[in-house]
PDB file of C-alpha atoms in Angstrom:
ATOM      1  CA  UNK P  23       0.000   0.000   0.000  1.00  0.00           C
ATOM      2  CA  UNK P  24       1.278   3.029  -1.001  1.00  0.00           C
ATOM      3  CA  UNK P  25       1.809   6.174   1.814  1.00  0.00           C
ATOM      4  CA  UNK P  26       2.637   9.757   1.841  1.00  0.00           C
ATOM      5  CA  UNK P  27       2.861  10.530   5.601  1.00  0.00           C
ATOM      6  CA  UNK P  28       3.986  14.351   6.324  1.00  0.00           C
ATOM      7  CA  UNK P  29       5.118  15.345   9.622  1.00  0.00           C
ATOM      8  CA  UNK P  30       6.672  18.481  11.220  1.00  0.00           C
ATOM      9  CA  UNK P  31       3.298  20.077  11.429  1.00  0.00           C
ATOM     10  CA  UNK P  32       2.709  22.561  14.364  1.00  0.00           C
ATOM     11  CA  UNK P  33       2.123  25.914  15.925  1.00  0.00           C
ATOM     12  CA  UNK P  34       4.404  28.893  15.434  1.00  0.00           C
ATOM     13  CA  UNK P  35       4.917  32.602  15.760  1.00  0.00           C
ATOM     14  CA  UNK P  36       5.248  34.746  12.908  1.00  0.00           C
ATOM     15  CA  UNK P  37       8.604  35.132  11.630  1.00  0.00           C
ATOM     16  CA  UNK P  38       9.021  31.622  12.922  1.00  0.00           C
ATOM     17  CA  UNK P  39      10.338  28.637  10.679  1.00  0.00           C
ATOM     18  CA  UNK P  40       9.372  24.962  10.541  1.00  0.00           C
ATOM     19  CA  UNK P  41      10.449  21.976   8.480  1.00  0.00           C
ATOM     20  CA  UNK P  42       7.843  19.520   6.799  1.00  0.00           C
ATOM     21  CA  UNK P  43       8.536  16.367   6.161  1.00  0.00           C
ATOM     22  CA  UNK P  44       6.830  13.943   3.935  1.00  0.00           C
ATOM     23  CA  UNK P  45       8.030   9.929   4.199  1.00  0.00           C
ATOM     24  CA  UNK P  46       6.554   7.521   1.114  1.00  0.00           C
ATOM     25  CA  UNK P  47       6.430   3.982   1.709  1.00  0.00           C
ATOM     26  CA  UNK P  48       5.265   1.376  -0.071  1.00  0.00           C
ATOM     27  CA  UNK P  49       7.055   2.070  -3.378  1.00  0.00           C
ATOM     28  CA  UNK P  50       9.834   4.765  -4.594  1.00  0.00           C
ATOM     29  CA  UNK P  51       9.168   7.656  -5.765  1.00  0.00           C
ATOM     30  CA  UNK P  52      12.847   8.356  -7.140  1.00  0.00           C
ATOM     31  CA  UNK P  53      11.189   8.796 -10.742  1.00  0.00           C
ATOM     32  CA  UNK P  54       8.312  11.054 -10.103  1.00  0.00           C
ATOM     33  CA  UNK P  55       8.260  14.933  -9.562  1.00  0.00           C
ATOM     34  CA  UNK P  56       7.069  15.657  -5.686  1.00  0.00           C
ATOM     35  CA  UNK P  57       4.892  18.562  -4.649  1.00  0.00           C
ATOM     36  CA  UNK P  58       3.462  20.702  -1.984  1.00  0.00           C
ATOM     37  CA  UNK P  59      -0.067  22.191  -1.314  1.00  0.00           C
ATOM     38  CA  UNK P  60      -1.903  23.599   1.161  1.00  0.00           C
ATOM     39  CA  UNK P  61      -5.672  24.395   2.209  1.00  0.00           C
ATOM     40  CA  UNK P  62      -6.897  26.839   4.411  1.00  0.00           C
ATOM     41  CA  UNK P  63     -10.255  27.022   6.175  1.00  0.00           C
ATOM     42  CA  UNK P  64     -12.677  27.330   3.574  1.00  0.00           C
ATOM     43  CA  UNK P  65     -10.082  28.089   0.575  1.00  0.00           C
ATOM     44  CA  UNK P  66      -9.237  25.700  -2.067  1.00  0.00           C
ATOM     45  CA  UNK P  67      -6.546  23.613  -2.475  1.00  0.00           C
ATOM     46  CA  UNK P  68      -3.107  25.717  -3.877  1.00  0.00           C
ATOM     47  CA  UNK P  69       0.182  25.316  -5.258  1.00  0.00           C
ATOM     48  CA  UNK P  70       3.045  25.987  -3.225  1.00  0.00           C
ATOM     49  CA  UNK P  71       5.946  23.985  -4.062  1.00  0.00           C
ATOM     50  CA  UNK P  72       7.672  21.158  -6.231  1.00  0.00           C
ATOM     51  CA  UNK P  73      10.787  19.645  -7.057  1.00  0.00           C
ATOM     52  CA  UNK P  74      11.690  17.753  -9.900  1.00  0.00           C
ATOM     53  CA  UNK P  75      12.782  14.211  -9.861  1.00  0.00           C
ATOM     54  CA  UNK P  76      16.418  14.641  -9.299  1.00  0.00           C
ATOM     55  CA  UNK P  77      15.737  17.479  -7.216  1.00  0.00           C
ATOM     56  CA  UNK P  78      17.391  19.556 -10.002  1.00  0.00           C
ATOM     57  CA  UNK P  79      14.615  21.799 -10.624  1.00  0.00           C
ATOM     58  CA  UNK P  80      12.218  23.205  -8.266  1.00  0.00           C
ATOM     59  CA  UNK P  81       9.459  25.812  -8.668  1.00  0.00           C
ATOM     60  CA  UNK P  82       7.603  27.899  -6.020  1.00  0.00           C
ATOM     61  CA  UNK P  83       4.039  29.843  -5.689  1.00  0.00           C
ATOM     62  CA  UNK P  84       4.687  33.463  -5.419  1.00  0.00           C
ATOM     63  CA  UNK P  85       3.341  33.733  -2.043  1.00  0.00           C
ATOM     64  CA  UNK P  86       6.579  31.485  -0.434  1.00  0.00           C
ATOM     65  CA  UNK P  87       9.605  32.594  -2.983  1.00  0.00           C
ATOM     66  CA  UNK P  88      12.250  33.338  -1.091  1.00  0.00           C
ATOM     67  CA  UNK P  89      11.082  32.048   2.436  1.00  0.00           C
ATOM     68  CA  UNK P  90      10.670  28.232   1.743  1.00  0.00           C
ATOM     69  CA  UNK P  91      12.969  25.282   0.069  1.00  0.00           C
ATOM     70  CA  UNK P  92      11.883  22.238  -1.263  1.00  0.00           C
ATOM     71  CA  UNK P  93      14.391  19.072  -1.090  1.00  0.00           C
ATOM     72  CA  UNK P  94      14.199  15.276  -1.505  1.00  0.00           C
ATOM     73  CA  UNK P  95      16.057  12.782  -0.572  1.00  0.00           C
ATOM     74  CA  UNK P  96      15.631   9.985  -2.641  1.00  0.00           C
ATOM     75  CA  UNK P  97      17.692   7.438  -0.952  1.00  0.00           C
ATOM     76  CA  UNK P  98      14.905   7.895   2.221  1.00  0.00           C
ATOM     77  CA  UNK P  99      12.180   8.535   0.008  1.00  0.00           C
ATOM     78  CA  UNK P 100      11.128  11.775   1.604  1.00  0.00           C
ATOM     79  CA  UNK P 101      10.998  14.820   0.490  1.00  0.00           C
ATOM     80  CA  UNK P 102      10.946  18.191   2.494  1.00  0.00           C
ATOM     81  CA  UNK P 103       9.606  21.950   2.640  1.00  0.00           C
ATOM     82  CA  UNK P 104      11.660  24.270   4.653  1.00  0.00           C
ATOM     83  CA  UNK P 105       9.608  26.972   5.815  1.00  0.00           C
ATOM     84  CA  UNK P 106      11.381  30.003   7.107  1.00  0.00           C
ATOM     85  CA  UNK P 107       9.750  33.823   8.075  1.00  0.00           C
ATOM     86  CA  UNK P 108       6.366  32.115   8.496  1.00  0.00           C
ATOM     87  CA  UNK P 109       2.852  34.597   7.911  1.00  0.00           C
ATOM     88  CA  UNK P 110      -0.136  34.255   9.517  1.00  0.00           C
ATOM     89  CA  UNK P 111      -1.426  33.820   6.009  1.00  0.00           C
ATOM     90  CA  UNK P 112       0.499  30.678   5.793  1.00  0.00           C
ATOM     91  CA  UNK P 113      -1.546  28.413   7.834  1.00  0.00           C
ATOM     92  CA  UNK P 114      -3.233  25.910   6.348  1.00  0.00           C
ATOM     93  CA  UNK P 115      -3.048  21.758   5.840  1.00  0.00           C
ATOM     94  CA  UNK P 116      -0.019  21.105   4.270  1.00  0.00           C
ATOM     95  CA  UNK P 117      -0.146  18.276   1.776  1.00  0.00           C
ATOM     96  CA  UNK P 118       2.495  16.468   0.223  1.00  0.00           C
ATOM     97  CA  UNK P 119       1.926  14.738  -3.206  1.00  0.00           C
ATOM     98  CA  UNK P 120       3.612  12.295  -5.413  1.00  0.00           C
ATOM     99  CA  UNK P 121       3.161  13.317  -9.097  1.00  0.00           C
ATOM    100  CA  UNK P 122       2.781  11.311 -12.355  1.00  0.00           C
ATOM    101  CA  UNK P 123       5.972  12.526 -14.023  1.00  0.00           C
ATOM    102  CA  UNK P 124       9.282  13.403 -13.184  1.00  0.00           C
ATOM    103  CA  UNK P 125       8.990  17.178 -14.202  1.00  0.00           C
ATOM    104  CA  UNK P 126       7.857  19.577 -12.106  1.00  0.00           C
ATOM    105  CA  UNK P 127       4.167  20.370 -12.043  1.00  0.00           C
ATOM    106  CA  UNK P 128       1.979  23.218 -10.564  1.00  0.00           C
ATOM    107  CA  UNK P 129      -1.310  21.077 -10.968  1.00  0.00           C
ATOM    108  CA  UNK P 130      -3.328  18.955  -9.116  1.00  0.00           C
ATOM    109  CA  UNK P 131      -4.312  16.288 -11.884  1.00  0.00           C
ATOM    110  CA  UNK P 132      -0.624  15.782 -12.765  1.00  0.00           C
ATOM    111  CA  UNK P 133      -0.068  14.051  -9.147  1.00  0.00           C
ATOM    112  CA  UNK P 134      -1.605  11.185  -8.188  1.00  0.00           C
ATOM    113  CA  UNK P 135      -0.860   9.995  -4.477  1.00  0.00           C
ATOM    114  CA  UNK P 136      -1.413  12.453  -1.653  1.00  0.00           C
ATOM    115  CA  UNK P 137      -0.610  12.778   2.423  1.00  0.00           C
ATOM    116  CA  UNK P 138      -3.318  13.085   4.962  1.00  0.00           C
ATOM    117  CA  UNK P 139      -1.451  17.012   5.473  1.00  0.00           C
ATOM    118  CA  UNK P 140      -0.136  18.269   8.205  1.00  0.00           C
ATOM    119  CA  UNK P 141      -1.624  21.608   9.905  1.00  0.00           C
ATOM    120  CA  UNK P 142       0.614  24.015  10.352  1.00  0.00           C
ATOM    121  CA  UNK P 143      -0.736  27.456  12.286  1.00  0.00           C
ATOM    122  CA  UNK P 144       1.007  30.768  12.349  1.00  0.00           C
ATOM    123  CA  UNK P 145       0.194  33.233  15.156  1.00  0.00           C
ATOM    124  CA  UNK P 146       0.628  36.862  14.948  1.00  0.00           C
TER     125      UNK P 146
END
Protein backbone atom coordinates (compact mmCIF):
# COMPACT_ATOMS: atom_id res chain seq x y z
CA UNK A 1 0.00 0.00 0.00
CA UNK A 2 1.28 3.03 -1.00
CA UNK A 3 1.81 6.17 1.81
CA UNK A 4 2.64 9.76 1.84
CA UNK A 5 2.86 10.53 5.60
CA UNK A 6 3.99 14.35 6.32
CA UNK A 7 5.12 15.35 9.62
CA UNK A 8 6.67 18.48 11.22
CA UNK A 9 3.30 20.08 11.43
CA UNK A 10 2.71 22.56 14.36
CA UNK A 11 2.12 25.91 15.93
CA UNK A 12 4.40 28.89 15.43
CA UNK A 13 4.92 32.60 15.76
CA UNK A 14 5.25 34.75 12.91
CA UNK A 15 8.60 35.13 11.63
CA UNK A 16 9.02 31.62 12.92
CA UNK A 17 10.34 28.64 10.68
CA UNK A 18 9.37 24.96 10.54
CA UNK A 19 10.45 21.98 8.48
CA UNK A 20 7.84 19.52 6.80
CA UNK A 21 8.54 16.37 6.16
CA UNK A 22 6.83 13.94 3.94
CA UNK A 23 8.03 9.93 4.20
CA UNK A 24 6.55 7.52 1.11
CA UNK A 25 6.43 3.98 1.71
CA UNK A 26 5.27 1.38 -0.07
CA UNK A 27 7.06 2.07 -3.38
CA UNK A 28 9.83 4.76 -4.59
CA UNK A 29 9.17 7.66 -5.76
CA UNK A 30 12.85 8.36 -7.14
CA UNK A 31 11.19 8.80 -10.74
CA UNK A 32 8.31 11.05 -10.10
CA UNK A 33 8.26 14.93 -9.56
CA UNK A 34 7.07 15.66 -5.69
CA UNK A 35 4.89 18.56 -4.65
CA UNK A 36 3.46 20.70 -1.98
CA UNK A 37 -0.07 22.19 -1.31
CA UNK A 38 -1.90 23.60 1.16
CA UNK A 39 -5.67 24.39 2.21
CA UNK A 40 -6.90 26.84 4.41
CA UNK A 41 -10.25 27.02 6.17
CA UNK A 42 -12.68 27.33 3.57
CA UNK A 43 -10.08 28.09 0.58
CA UNK A 44 -9.24 25.70 -2.07
CA UNK A 45 -6.55 23.61 -2.48
CA UNK A 46 -3.11 25.72 -3.88
CA UNK A 47 0.18 25.32 -5.26
CA UNK A 48 3.04 25.99 -3.23
CA UNK A 49 5.95 23.99 -4.06
CA UNK A 50 7.67 21.16 -6.23
CA UNK A 51 10.79 19.64 -7.06
CA UNK A 52 11.69 17.75 -9.90
CA UNK A 53 12.78 14.21 -9.86
CA UNK A 54 16.42 14.64 -9.30
CA UNK A 55 15.74 17.48 -7.22
CA UNK A 56 17.39 19.56 -10.00
CA UNK A 57 14.62 21.80 -10.62
CA UNK A 58 12.22 23.21 -8.27
CA UNK A 59 9.46 25.81 -8.67
CA UNK A 60 7.60 27.90 -6.02
CA UNK A 61 4.04 29.84 -5.69
CA UNK A 62 4.69 33.46 -5.42
CA UNK A 63 3.34 33.73 -2.04
CA UNK A 64 6.58 31.49 -0.43
CA UNK A 65 9.61 32.59 -2.98
CA UNK A 66 12.25 33.34 -1.09
CA UNK A 67 11.08 32.05 2.44
CA UNK A 68 10.67 28.23 1.74
CA UNK A 69 12.97 25.28 0.07
CA UNK A 70 11.88 22.24 -1.26
CA UNK A 71 14.39 19.07 -1.09
CA UNK A 72 14.20 15.28 -1.51
CA UNK A 73 16.06 12.78 -0.57
CA UNK A 74 15.63 9.99 -2.64
CA UNK A 75 17.69 7.44 -0.95
CA UNK A 76 14.90 7.90 2.22
CA UNK A 77 12.18 8.54 0.01
CA UNK A 78 11.13 11.77 1.60
CA UNK A 79 11.00 14.82 0.49
CA UNK A 80 10.95 18.19 2.49
CA UNK A 81 9.61 21.95 2.64
CA UNK A 82 11.66 24.27 4.65
CA UNK A 83 9.61 26.97 5.81
CA UNK A 84 11.38 30.00 7.11
CA UNK A 85 9.75 33.82 8.07
CA UNK A 86 6.37 32.12 8.50
CA UNK A 87 2.85 34.60 7.91
CA UNK A 88 -0.14 34.26 9.52
CA UNK A 89 -1.43 33.82 6.01
CA UNK A 90 0.50 30.68 5.79
CA UNK A 91 -1.55 28.41 7.83
CA UNK A 92 -3.23 25.91 6.35
CA UNK A 93 -3.05 21.76 5.84
CA UNK A 94 -0.02 21.11 4.27
CA UNK A 95 -0.15 18.28 1.78
CA UNK A 96 2.49 16.47 0.22
CA UNK A 97 1.93 14.74 -3.21
CA UNK A 98 3.61 12.29 -5.41
CA UNK A 99 3.16 13.32 -9.10
CA UNK A 100 2.78 11.31 -12.36
CA UNK A 101 5.97 12.53 -14.02
CA UNK A 102 9.28 13.40 -13.18
CA UNK A 103 8.99 17.18 -14.20
CA UNK A 104 7.86 19.58 -12.11
CA UNK A 105 4.17 20.37 -12.04
CA UNK A 106 1.98 23.22 -10.56
CA UNK A 107 -1.31 21.08 -10.97
CA UNK A 108 -3.33 18.95 -9.12
CA UNK A 109 -4.31 16.29 -11.88
CA UNK A 110 -0.62 15.78 -12.76
CA UNK A 111 -0.07 14.05 -9.15
CA UNK A 112 -1.61 11.19 -8.19
CA UNK A 113 -0.86 9.99 -4.48
CA UNK A 114 -1.41 12.45 -1.65
CA UNK A 115 -0.61 12.78 2.42
CA UNK A 116 -3.32 13.08 4.96
CA UNK A 117 -1.45 17.01 5.47
CA UNK A 118 -0.14 18.27 8.21
CA UNK A 119 -1.62 21.61 9.91
CA UNK A 120 0.61 24.01 10.35
CA UNK A 121 -0.74 27.46 12.29
CA UNK A 122 1.01 30.77 12.35
CA UNK A 123 0.19 33.23 15.16
CA UNK A 124 0.63 36.86 14.95
Amino acid sequence: QVQLVESGGGLVQAGGSLRLSCAASGRSFTYQAMGWFRQAPGKERTFVSTINWNGGSTYYADSVKGRFTISRDSAKNTVYLQMNSLKPEDTAVYFCAAGKYTTISVRTPDYNYWGQGTQVTVSS
